[in-house]
JSON list of C-alpha atoms in Angstrom, two decimals:
[
{"chain": "A", "resi": 1, "resn": "MET", "atom": "CA", "xyz": [130.92, -14.75, -40.29]},
{"chain": "A", "resi": 2, "resn": "ILE", "atom": "CA", "xyz": [131.84, -17.01, -37.72]},
{"chain": "A", "resi": 3, "resn": "ASP", "atom": "CA", "xyz": [128.31, -17.86, -37.40]},
{"chain": "A", "resi": 4, "resn": "ALA", "atom": "CA", "xyz": [127.65, -18.95, -41.42]},
{"chain": "A", "resi": 5, "resn": "LEU", "atom": "CA", "xyz": [131.30, -20.96, -41.20]},
{"chain": "A", "resi": 6, "resn": "ARG", "atom": "CA", "xyz": [129.28, -23.47, -38.05]},
{"chain": "A", "resi": 7, "resn": "LEU", "atom": "CA", "xyz": [126.61, -23.50, -40.54]},
{"chain": "A", "resi": 8, "resn": "MET", "atom": "CA", "xyz": [128.34, -25.19, -43.65]},
{"chain": "A", "resi": 9, "resn": "ALA", "atom": "CA", "xyz": [129.93, -27.14, -40.90]},
{"chain": "A", "resi": 10, "resn": "TRP", "atom": "CA", "xyz": [127.16, -28.29, -39.00]},
{"chain": "A", "resi": 11, "resn": "LEU", "atom": "CA", "xyz": [124.47, -29.16, -42.32]},
{"chain": "A", "resi": 12, "resn": "SER", "atom": "CA", "xyz": [127.59, -30.29, -44.57]},
{"chain": "A", "resi": 13, "resn": "PRO", "atom": "CA", "xyz": [127.42, -34.21, -45.86]},
{"chain": "A", "resi": 14, "resn": "GLY", "atom": "CA", "xyz": [131.02, -34.77, -43.87]},
{"chain": "A", "resi": 15, "resn": "TYR", "atom": "CA", "xyz": [128.82, -33.86, -40.62]},
{"chain": "A", "resi": 16, "resn": "PRO", "atom": "CA", "xyz": [128.70, -37.57, -38.48]},
{"chain": "A", "resi": 17, "resn": "VAL", "atom": "CA", "xyz": [124.55, -37.88, -38.51]},
{"chain": "A", "resi": 18, "resn": "GLY", "atom": "CA", "xyz": [124.58, -40.87, -40.61]},
{"chain": "A", "resi": 19, "resn": "ALA", "atom": "CA", "xyz": [122.33, -38.43, -43.40]},
{"chain": "A", "resi": 20, "resn": "TYR", "atom": "CA", "xyz": [124.10, -40.62, -46.79]},
{"chain": "A", "resi": 21, "resn": "ALA", "atom": "CA", "xyz": [121.75, -43.66, -45.10]},
{"chain": "A", "resi": 22, "resn": "TYR", "atom": "CA", "xyz": [118.27, -42.03, -45.27]},
{"chain": "A", "resi": 23, "resn": "SER", "atom": "CA", "xyz": [115.99, -41.13, -48.95]},
{"chain": "A", "resi": 24, "resn": "HIS", "atom": "CA", "xyz": [113.44, -39.84, -46.86]},
{"chain": "A", "resi": 25, "resn": "GLY", "atom": "CA", "xyz": [111.23, -42.14, -49.02]},
{"chain": "A", "resi": 26, "resn": "LEU", "atom": "CA", "xyz": [112.40, -41.69, -52.44]},
{"chain": "A", "resi": 27, "resn": "GLU", "atom": "CA", "xyz": [113.59, -44.58, -52.89]},
{"chain": "A", "resi": 28, "resn": "ALA", "atom": "CA", "xyz": [110.66, -46.07, -52.95]},
{"chain": "A", "resi": 29, "resn": "ALA", "atom": "CA", "xyz": [109.15, -43.30, -55.12]},
{"chain": "A", "resi": 30, "resn": "VAL", "atom": "CA", "xyz": [111.73, -44.56, -57.72]},
{"chain": "A", "resi": 31, "resn": "ASP", "atom": "CA", "xyz": [110.93, -47.95, -57.43]},
{"chain": "A", "resi": 32, "resn": "ALA", "atom": "CA", "xyz": [107.02, -47.47, -57.78]},
{"chain": "A", "resi": 33, "resn": "GLY", "atom": "CA", "xyz": [107.60, -45.14, -60.83]},
{"chain": "A", "resi": 34, "resn": "ASP", "atom": "CA", "xyz": [106.51, -42.14, -59.43]},
{"chain": "A", "resi": 35, "resn": "VAL", "atom": "CA", "xyz": [110.08, -40.25, -59.99]},
{"chain": "A", "resi": 36, "resn": "SER", "atom": "CA", "xyz": [112.14, -41.27, -63.09]},
{"chain": "A", "resi": 37, "resn": "GLY", "atom": "CA", "xyz": [113.57, -38.38, -64.16]},
{"chain": "A", "resi": 38, "resn": "GLU", "atom": "CA", "xyz": [114.96, -34.87, -63.86]},
{"chain": "A", "resi": 39, "resn": "ALA", "atom": "CA", "xyz": [111.42, -33.31, -64.15]},
{"chain": "A", "resi": 40, "resn": "SER", "atom": "CA", "xyz": [109.26, -35.90, -61.89]},
{"chain": "A", "resi": 41, "resn": "LEU", "atom": "CA", "xyz": [112.13, -35.47, -59.24]},
{"chain": "A", "resi": 42, "resn": "VAL", "atom": "CA", "xyz": [111.92, -31.77, -59.39]},
{"chain": "A", "resi": 43, "resn": "ASP", "atom": "CA", "xyz": [108.12, -32.07, -59.27]},
{"chain": "A", "resi": 44, "resn": "TRP", "atom": "CA", "xyz": [108.50, -34.95, -56.09]},
{"chain": "A", "resi": 45, "resn": "LEU", "atom": "CA", "xyz": [110.90, -33.00, -54.12]},
{"chain": "A", "resi": 46, "resn": "ALA", "atom": "CA", "xyz": [108.95, -29.23, -54.64]},
{"chain": "A", "resi": 47, "resn": "ASP", "atom": "CA", "xyz": [105.79, -31.55, -52.82]},
{"chain": "A", "resi": 48, "resn": "VAL", "atom": "CA", "xyz": [108.13, -32.93, -50.32]},
{"chain": "A", "resi": 49, "resn": "LEU", "atom": "CA", "xyz": [109.66, -29.15, -49.38]},
{"chain": "A", "resi": 50, "resn": "GLU", "atom": "CA", "xyz": [106.49, -26.86, -49.74]},
{"chain": "A", "resi": 51, "resn": "LEU", "atom": "CA", "xyz": [103.55, -29.69, -48.12]},
{"chain": "A", "resi": 52, "resn": "GLY", "atom": "CA", "xyz": [105.29, -31.98, -46.26]},
{"chain": "A", "resi": 53, "resn": "SER", "atom": "CA", "xyz": [108.58, -32.41, -43.85]},
{"chain": "A", "resi": 54, "resn": "GLY", "atom": "CA", "xyz": [110.07, -29.84, -45.30]},
{"chain": "A", "resi": 55, "resn": "ARG", "atom": "CA", "xyz": [108.16, -27.43, -44.40]},
{"chain": "A", "resi": 56, "resn": "ASN", "atom": "CA", "xyz": [107.18, -28.93, -40.96]},
{"chain": "A", "resi": 57, "resn": "ASP", "atom": "CA", "xyz": [110.87, -29.32, -40.41]},
{"chain": "A", "resi": 58, "resn": "LEU", "atom": "CA", "xyz": [111.49, -25.75, -40.86]},
{"chain": "A", "resi": 59, "resn": "ILE", "atom": "CA", "xyz": [108.37, -24.69, -38.80]},
{"chain": "A", "resi": 60, "resn": "LEU", "atom": "CA", "xyz": [109.93, -26.96, -35.58]},
{"chain": "A", "resi": 61, "resn": "VAL", "atom": "CA", "xyz": [113.76, -25.42, -36.18]},
{"chain": "A", "resi": 62, "resn": "VAL", "atom": "CA", "xyz": [111.61, -21.91, -35.33]},
{"chain": "A", "resi": 63, "resn": "HIS", "atom": "CA", "xyz": [110.22, -22.93, -32.47]},
{"chain": "A", "resi": 64, "resn": "ALA", "atom": "CA", "xyz": [113.33, -25.21, -31.14]},
{"chain": "A", "resi": 65, "resn": "HIS", "atom": "CA", "xyz": [115.58, -21.95, -31.81]},
{"chain": "A", "resi": 66, "resn": "GLY", "atom": "CA", "xyz": [113.39, -19.80, -29.68]},
{"chain": "A", "resi": 67, "resn": "ALA", "atom": "CA", "xyz": [112.88, -22.24, -26.78]},
{"chain": "A", "resi": 68, "resn": "SER", "atom": "CA", "xyz": [116.60, -22.24, -27.09]},
{"chain": "A", "resi": 69, "resn": "LEU", "atom": "CA", "xyz": [116.82, -18.49, -26.64]},
{"chain": "A", "resi": 70, "resn": "GLY", "atom": "CA", "xyz": [114.44, -18.62, -24.23]},
{"chain": "A", "resi": 71, "resn": "GLU", "atom": "CA", "xyz": [116.43, -21.35, -21.94]},
{"chain": "A", "resi": 72, "resn": "ASP", "atom": "CA", "xyz": [112.95, -22.85, -21.63]},
{"chain": "A", "resi": 73, "resn": "SER", "atom": "CA", "xyz": [113.32, -26.54, -20.99]},
{"chain": "A", "resi": 74, "resn": "VAL", "atom": "CA", "xyz": [109.60, -27.82, -20.38]},
{"chain": "A", "resi": 75, "resn": "ALA", "atom": "CA", "xyz": [108.92, -26.45, -24.10]},
{"chain": "A", "resi": 76, "resn": "LEU", "atom": "CA", "xyz": [111.72, -27.87, -26.01]},
{"chain": "A", "resi": 77, "resn": "ALA", "atom": "CA", "xyz": [110.83, -30.94, -24.52]},
{"chain": "A", "resi": 78, "resn": "ASP", "atom": "CA", "xyz": [107.37, -31.11, -25.65]},
{"chain": "A", "resi": 79, "resn": "LEU", "atom": "CA", "xyz": [108.62, -29.77, -29.03]},
{"chain": "A", "resi": 80, "resn": "ASN", "atom": "CA", "xyz": [110.85, -32.59, -29.48]},
{"chain": "A", "resi": 81, "resn": "ASP", "atom": "CA", "xyz": [107.93, -34.95, -28.09]},
{"chain": "A", "resi": 82, "resn": "LEU", "atom": "CA", "xyz": [105.68, -33.62, -31.08]},
{"chain": "A", "resi": 83, "resn": "ALA", "atom": "CA", "xyz": [107.98, -33.52, -33.01]},
{"chain": "A", "resi": 84, "resn": "LEU", "atom": "CA", "xyz": [108.88, -37.39, -32.96]},
{"chain": "A", "resi": 85, "resn": "ALA", "atom": "CA", "xyz": [105.20, -37.65, -32.99]},
{"chain": "A", "resi": 86, "resn": "LEU", "atom": "CA", "xyz": [104.84, -36.28, -36.39]},
{"chain": "A", "resi": 87, "resn": "ALA", "atom": "CA", "xyz": [106.80, -39.54, -38.43]},
{"chain": "A", "resi": 88, "resn": "PRO", "atom": "CA", "xyz": [104.64, -41.19, -40.24]},
{"chain": "A", "resi": 89, "resn": "SER", "atom": "CA", "xyz": [106.57, -45.14, -40.04]},
{"chain": "A", "resi": 90, "resn": "ARG", "atom": "CA", "xyz": [109.11, -46.10, -38.15]},
{"chain": "A", "resi": 91, "resn": "GLU", "atom": "CA", "xyz": [111.45, -45.83, -40.85]},
{"chain": "A", "resi": 92, "resn": "LEU", "atom": "CA", "xyz": [110.84, -41.85, -40.96]},
{"chain": "A", "resi": 93, "resn": "HIS", "atom": "CA", "xyz": [111.02, -41.64, -37.17]},
{"chain": "A", "resi": 94, "resn": "LEU", "atom": "CA", "xyz": [114.43, -43.73, -37.28]},
{"chain": "A", "resi": 95, "resn": "GLU", "atom": "CA", "xyz": [115.32, -40.87, -39.62]},
{"chain": "A", "resi": 96, "resn": "THR", "atom": "CA", "xyz": [114.72, -37.90, -37.33]},
{"chain": "A", "resi": 97, "resn": "SER", "atom": "CA", "xyz": [115.41, -39.73, -34.24]},
{"chain": "A", "resi": 98, "resn": "GLN", "atom": "CA", "xyz": [118.91, -40.88, -35.06]},
{"chain": "A", "resi": 99, "resn": "GLN", "atom": "CA", "xyz": [119.85, -37.79, -36.86]},
{"chain": "A", "resi": 100, "resn": "GLY", "atom": "CA", "xyz": [118.80, -35.76, -34.57]},
{"chain": "A", "resi": 101, "resn": "ARG", "atom": "CA", "xyz": [120.52, -37.22, -31.62]},
{"chain": "A", "resi": 102, "resn": "SER", "atom": "CA", "xyz": [123.99, -37.81, -33.79]},
{"chain": "A", "resi": 103, "resn": "PHE", "atom": "CA", "xyz": [123.65, -34.19, -34.38]},
{"chain": "A", "resi": 104, "resn": "LEU", "atom": "CA", "xyz": [123.32, -33.00, -31.05]},
{"chain": "A", "resi": 105, "resn": "ASP", "atom": "CA", "xyz": [126.02, -35.48, -29.22]},
{"chain": "A", "resi": 106, "resn": "ALA", "atom": "CA", "xyz": [128.62, -34.37, -32.03]},
{"chain": "A", "resi": 107, "resn": "THR", "atom": "CA", "xyz": [127.69, -30.72, -31.31]},
{"chain": "A", "resi": 108, "resn": "LEU", "atom": "CA", "xyz": [128.18, -31.13, -27.55]},
{"chain": "A", "resi": 109, "resn": "ALA", "atom": "CA", "xyz": [131.52, -32.70, -28.57]},
{"chain": "A", "resi": 110, "resn": "ALA", "atom": "CA", "xyz": [132.79, -29.87, -30.91]},
{"chain": "A", "resi": 111, "resn": "TRP", "atom": "CA", "xyz": [130.65, -26.26, -30.06]},
{"chain": "A", "resi": 112, "resn": "PRO", "atom": "CA", "xyz": [129.58, -26.93, -26.45]},
{"chain": "A", "resi": 113, "resn": "THR", "atom": "CA", "xyz": [127.98, -23.61, -24.61]},
{"chain": "A", "resi": 114, "resn": "PRO", "atom": "CA", "xyz": [126.29, -23.52, -21.27]},
{"chain": "A", "resi": 115, "resn": "VAL", "atom": "CA", "xyz": [122.83, -23.25, -22.61]},
{"chain": "A", "resi": 116, "resn": "LEU", "atom": "CA", "xyz": [123.75, -25.84, -24.63]},
{"chain": "A", "resi": 117, "resn": "ILE", "atom": "CA", "xyz": [124.70, -28.46, -22.48]},
{"chain": "A", "resi": 118, "resn": "ARG", "atom": "CA", "xyz": [121.83, -27.37, -20.03]},
{"chain": "A", "resi": 119, "resn": "LEU", "atom": "CA", "xyz": [119.09, -27.42, -22.34]},
{"chain": "A", "resi": 120, "resn": "ALA", "atom": "CA", "xyz": [120.62, -30.73, -24.01]},
{"chain": "A", "resi": 121, "resn": "GLU", "atom": "CA", "xyz": [119.97, -32.44, -20.59]},
{"chain": "A", "resi": 122, "resn": "THR", "atom": "CA", "xyz": [116.51, -32.23, -20.57]},
{"chain": "A", "resi": 123, "resn": "LEU", "atom": "CA", "xyz": [116.95, -34.49, -24.09]},
{"chain": "A", "resi": 124, "resn": "PRO", "atom": "CA", "xyz": [118.17, -37.33, -22.96]},
{"chain": "A", "resi": 125, "resn": "GLY", "atom": "CA", "xyz": [116.82, -40.38, -25.84]},
{"chain": "A", "resi": 126, "resn": "PRO", "atom": "CA", "xyz": [116.14, -39.77, -29.15]},
{"chain": "A", "resi": 127, "resn": "VAL", "atom": "CA", "xyz": [115.77, -36.08, -30.69]},
{"chain": "A", "resi": 128, "resn": "ALA", "atom": "CA", "xyz": [113.93, -35.32, -33.80]},
{"chain": "A", "resi": 129, "resn": "TYR", "atom": "CA", "xyz": [116.63, -33.42, -35.98]},
{"chain": "A", "resi": 130, "resn": "PRO", "atom": "CA", "xyz": [115.58, -30.28, -36.75]},
{"chain": "A", "resi": 131, "resn": "VAL", "atom": "CA", "xyz": [114.96, -29.67, -33.08]},
{"chain": "A", "resi": 132, "resn": "ALA", "atom": "CA", "xyz": [118.74, -30.41, -32.58]},
{"chain": "A", "resi": 133, "resn": "VAL", "atom": "CA", "xyz": [119.39, -27.92, -35.19]},
{"chain": "A", "resi": 134, "resn": "GLY", "atom": "CA", "xyz": [117.14, -25.66, -33.70]},
{"chain": "A", "resi": 135, "resn": "VAL", "atom": "CA", "xyz": [118.55, -25.73, -30.30]},
{"chain": "A", "resi": 136, "resn": "ALA", "atom": "CA", "xyz": [121.86, -25.90, -31.16]},
{"chain": "A", "resi": 137, "resn": "ALA", "atom": "CA", "xyz": [121.49, -22.76, -33.34]},
{"chain": "A", "resi": 138, "resn": "GLY", "atom": "CA", "xyz": [119.75, -21.09, -30.86]},
{"chain": "A", "resi": 139, "resn": "ALA", "atom": "CA", "xyz": [121.93, -21.97, -27.98]},
{"chain": "A", "resi": 140, "resn": "HIS", "atom": "CA", "xyz": [125.07, -19.89, -30.13]},
{"chain": "A", "resi": 141, "resn": "GLY", "atom": "CA", "xyz": [123.00, -16.85, -30.65]},
{"chain": "A", "resi": 142, "resn": "MET", "atom": "CA", "xyz": [122.38, -17.68, -34.50]},
{"chain": "A", "resi": 143, "resn": "ALA", "atom": "CA", "xyz": [120.18, -15.73, -36.57]},
{"chain": "A", "resi": 144, "resn": "LEU", "atom": "CA", "xyz": [117.19, -17.70, -37.74]},
{"chain": "A", "resi": 145, "resn": "PRO", "atom": "CA", "xyz": [117.02, -16.68, -41.14]},
{"chain": "A", "resi": 146, "resn": "PRO", "atom": "CA", "xyz": [120.25, -17.91, -42.43]},
{"chain": "A", "resi": 147, "resn": "THR", "atom": "CA", "xyz": [119.82, -20.95, -40.01]},
{"chain": "A", "resi": 148, "resn": "LEU", "atom": "CA", "xyz": [116.00, -21.74, -42.18]},
{"chain": "A", "resi": 149, "resn": "ALA", "atom": "CA", "xyz": [117.46, -21.05, -45.34]},
{"chain": "A", "resi": 150, "resn": "ALA", "atom": "CA", "xyz": [120.83, -23.47, -44.76]},
{"chain": "A", "resi": 151, "resn": "PHE", "atom": "CA", "xyz": [118.43, -26.00, -43.24]},
{"chain": "A", "resi": 152, "resn": "GLY", "atom": "CA", "xyz": [116.02, -26.32, -45.83]},
{"chain": "A", "resi": 153, "resn": "LEU", "atom": "CA", "xyz": [118.74, -26.22, -48.65]},
{"chain": "A", "resi": 154, "resn": "ALA", "atom": "CA", "xyz": [121.16, -29.23, -46.55]},
{"chain": "A", "resi": 155, "resn": "PHE", "atom": "CA", "xyz": [117.70, -30.90, -47.02]},
{"chain": "A", "resi": 156, "resn": "LEU", "atom": "CA", "xyz": [116.74, -30.41, -50.64]},
{"chain": "A", "resi": 157, "resn": "GLN", "atom": "CA", "xyz": [120.16, -31.45, -51.20]},
{"chain": "A", "resi": 158, "resn": "ASN", "atom": "CA", "xyz": [120.81, -34.36, -49.01]},
{"chain": "A", "resi": 159, "resn": "LEU", "atom": "CA", "xyz": [117.53, -35.91, -51.20]},
{"chain": "A", "resi": 160, "resn": "VAL", "atom": "CA", "xyz": [119.57, -35.17, -54.27]},
{"chain": "A", "resi": 161, "resn": "SER", "atom": "CA", "xyz": [122.47, -36.66, -53.24]},
{"chain": "A", "resi": 162, "resn": "ALA", "atom": "CA", "xyz": [120.11, -39.47, -52.66]},
{"chain": "A", "resi": 163, "resn": "ALA", "atom": "CA", "xyz": [118.39, -39.69, -56.08]},
{"chain": "A", "resi": 164, "resn": "LEU", "atom": "CA", "xyz": [121.66, -39.69, -57.73]},
{"chain": "A", "resi": 165, "resn": "ARG", "atom": "CA", "xyz": [122.25, -42.97, -56.11]},
{"chain": "A", "resi": 166, "resn": "CYS", "atom": "CA", "xyz": [118.69, -44.52, -57.04]},
{"chain": "A", "resi": 167, "resn": "ALA", "atom": "CA", "xyz": [116.82, -42.60, -59.47]},
{"chain": "A", "resi": 168, "resn": "PRO", "atom": "CA", "xyz": [117.86, -42.54, -63.15]},
{"chain": "A", "resi": 169, "resn": "ILE", "atom": "CA", "xyz": [119.88, -39.03, -62.76]},
{"chain": "A", "resi": 170, "resn": "GLY", "atom": "CA", "xyz": [123.02, -37.87, -62.78]},
{"chain": "A", "resi": 171, "resn": "GLN", "atom": "CA", "xyz": [125.32, -35.11, -61.24]},
{"chain": "A", "resi": 172, "resn": "SER", "atom": "CA", "xyz": [124.31, -32.50, -64.16]},
{"chain": "A", "resi": 173, "resn": "ALA", "atom": "CA", "xyz": [120.55, -32.86, -63.97]},
{"chain": "A", "resi": 174, "resn": "GLY", "atom": "CA", "xyz": [121.04, -33.20, -60.30]},
{"chain": "A", "resi": 175, "resn": "THR", "atom": "CA", "xyz": [122.68, -29.50, -60.06]},
{"chain": "A", "resi": 176, "resn": "ARG", "atom": "CA", "xyz": [119.90, -28.06, -62.05]},
{"chain": "A", "resi": 177, "resn": "VAL", "atom": "CA", "xyz": [117.34, -29.79, -60.33]},
{"chain": "A", "resi": 178, "resn": "ILE", "atom": "CA", "xyz": [119.01, -27.81, -56.72]},
{"chain": "A", "resi": 179, "resn": "ALA", "atom": "CA", "xyz": [119.27, -24.97, -58.59]},
{"chain": "A", "resi": 180, "resn": "ALA", "atom": "CA", "xyz": [115.74, -24.99, -59.72]},
{"chain": "A", "resi": 181, "resn": "LEU", "atom": "CA", "xyz": [114.56, -25.75, -56.36]},
{"chain": "A", "resi": 182, "resn": "THR", "atom": "CA", "xyz": [116.64, -23.39, -54.35]},
{"chain": "A", "resi": 183, "resn": "PRO", "atom": "CA", "xyz": [114.42, -20.52, -54.80]},
{"chain": "A", "resi": 184, "resn": "ARG", "atom": "CA", "xyz": [111.81, -22.21, -53.58]},
{"chain": "A", "resi": 185, "resn": "VAL", "atom": "CA", "xyz": [113.83, -23.00, -50.12]},
{"chain": "A", "resi": 186, "resn": "VAL", "atom": "CA", "xyz": [114.40, -19.18, -50.07]},
{"chain": "A", "resi": 187, "resn": "ALA", "atom": "CA", "xyz": [110.88, -18.56, -50.40]},
{"chain": "A", "resi": 188, "resn": "LEU", "atom": "CA", "xyz": [109.41, -21.25, -47.88]},
{"chain": "A", "resi": 189, "resn": "ALA", "atom": "CA", "xyz": [112.16, -20.25, -45.34]},
{"chain": "A", "resi": 190, "resn": "ALA", "atom": "CA", "xyz": [110.72, -16.39, -45.40]},
{"chain": "A", "resi": 191, "resn": "THR", "atom": "CA", "xyz": [107.38, -17.48, -44.50]},
{"chain": "A", "resi": 192, "resn": "VAL", "atom": "CA", "xyz": [107.64, -19.98, -41.84]},
{"chain": "A", "resi": 193, "resn": "PRO", "atom": "CA", "xyz": [109.16, -17.30, -38.53]},
{"chain": "A", "resi": 194, "resn": "ASP", "atom": "CA", "xyz": [105.53, -16.11, -38.13]},
{"chain": "A", "resi": 195, "resn": "LEU", "atom": "CA", "xyz": [104.40, -20.14, -38.61]},
{"chain": "A", "resi": 196, "resn": "THR", "atom": "CA", "xyz": [102.34, -21.15, -35.16]},
{"chain": "A", "resi": 197, "resn": "LEU", "atom": "CA", "xyz": [102.59, -24.87, -34.06]},
{"chain": "A", "resi": 198, "resn": "ASP", "atom": "CA", "xyz": [99.05, -25.31, -35.34]},
{"chain": "A", "resi": 199, "resn": "ASP", "atom": "CA", "xyz": [100.55, -24.36, -38.77]},
{"chain": "A", "resi": 200, "resn": "LEU", "atom": "CA", "xyz": [102.44, -28.43, -38.97]},
{"chain": "A", "resi": 201, "resn": "GLY", "atom": "CA", "xyz": [100.85, -30.97, -41.60]},
{"chain": "A", "resi": 202, "resn": "SER", "atom": "CA", "xyz": [101.65, -32.42, -44.16]},
{"chain": "A", "resi": 203, "resn": "ALA", "atom": "CA", "xyz": [99.90, -33.47, -47.66]},
{"chain": "A", "resi": 204, "resn": "THR", "atom": "CA", "xyz": [102.65, -36.08, -48.83]},
{"chain": "A", "resi": 205, "resn": "LEU", "atom": "CA", "xyz": [100.35, -39.46, -48.49]},
{"chain": "A", "resi": 206, "resn": "ALA", "atom": "CA", "xyz": [102.29, -41.00, -51.74]},
{"chain": "A", "resi": 207, "resn": "LEU", "atom": "CA", "xyz": [105.44, -40.69, -49.91]},
{"chain": "A", "resi": 208, "resn": "ASP", "atom": "CA", "xyz": [103.86, -41.53, -46.32]},
{"chain": "A", "resi": 209, "resn": "LEU", "atom": "CA", "xyz": [102.05, -44.74, -47.78]},
{"chain": "A", "resi": 210, "resn": "GLY", "atom": "CA", "xyz": [105.67, -45.01, -49.77]},
{"chain": "A", "resi": 211, "resn": "SER", "atom": "CA", "xyz": [107.70, -45.50, -46.71]},
{"chain": "A", "resi": 212, "resn": "PHE", "atom": "CA", "xyz": [105.63, -48.46, -44.85]},
{"chain": "A", "resi": 213, "resn": "ARG", "atom": "CA", "xyz": [106.08, -50.09, -48.29]},
{"chain": "A", "resi": 214, "resn": "HIS", "atom": "CA", "xyz": [109.74, -49.54, -48.51]},
{"chain": "A", "resi": 215, "resn": "GLU", "atom": "CA", "xyz": [110.21, -51.37, -45.38]},
{"chain": "A", "resi": 216, "resn": "THR", "atom": "CA", "xyz": [109.98, -54.88, -47.08]},
{"chain": "A", "resi": 217, "resn": "GLN", "atom": "CA", "xyz": [110.83, -53.40, -50.53]},
{"chain": "A", "resi": 218, "resn": "TYR", "atom": "CA", "xyz": [112.75, -56.65, -52.30]},
{"chain": "A", "resi": 219, "resn": "SER", "atom": "CA", "xyz": [115.91, -54.43, -53.01]},
{"chain": "A", "resi": 220, "resn": "ARG", "atom": "CA", "xyz": [116.55, -51.17, -51.27]},
{"chain": "A", "resi": 221, "resn": "ILE", "atom": "CA", "xyz": [120.35, -49.23, -50.30]},
{"chain": "A", "resi": 222, "resn": "PHE", "atom": "CA", "xyz": [118.78, -46.27, -48.09]},
{"chain": "A", "resi": 223, "resn": "ARG", "atom": "CA", "xyz": [117.21, -47.34, -44.35]},
{"chain": "A", "resi": 224, "resn": "SER", "atom": "CA", "xyz": [114.19, -44.83, -45.64]}
]
C-alpha cells in the first residue's frame, strides 16, 4: 500500500517538478492547427505515447530501475547521458532535465534511502526525468509494473492538463481523452519491461519540428 501511495505522491501535479510549465510540443501543435479539438488531441497524444517520447521514457524508466536495483552507478550515469541526448530540441532538453533534477532533489529531501543517496552522487548535473523516477523507484524497492503504469498515466495527464489551457477543449473532453487512452497506457507499459536500449526510437517528426518553432512562437504560455 505504501508504494502505491508513494507513486501517487511522486507523480501528482503537486510534486515540485514544475510539470505545469511544459506542454511537450502540444502548444506548437495547437498553434499549427494539428490539434484543434478532442478527436485530434486523442490522435496526437496516442502518437506521442506509443511512437514517441512516451514509449522512450518508459524504456528509460525500466533501465534506470534496473541500474538502481543493482546499484550500478556507471550504467546509471551512461543511461542518463543517453536520455538527455535523446531530447531533439533545446526546449525538450530543458523539460526533461529540469523536471528530473527537481524530482531527484525533492525525493532525496523527503524520501531518502542509502541507495538513492549513493546513486544520486553520480548524477550531480542535469538528470532526465524518467531516469530520476526510475532510480528513485528502484532505490525504494518498488515493483516495476505499477511504476511504469503510473508514470505513463502521469505523462498523459500532464499533457491533457496542458491541452485544457491551450487547446479548444474543456474539462469534460479532457476527462474523456484520458479515459480513451488509459488502456493504451496499460498496454504500452506491459510491453516495455523486456525491451533493450536498442529499442529506443521515435517517429514524431511533427512534434520535434514544432518544438523548434515553439522557441520563436509569437504567443505562448509554456516553456516547451
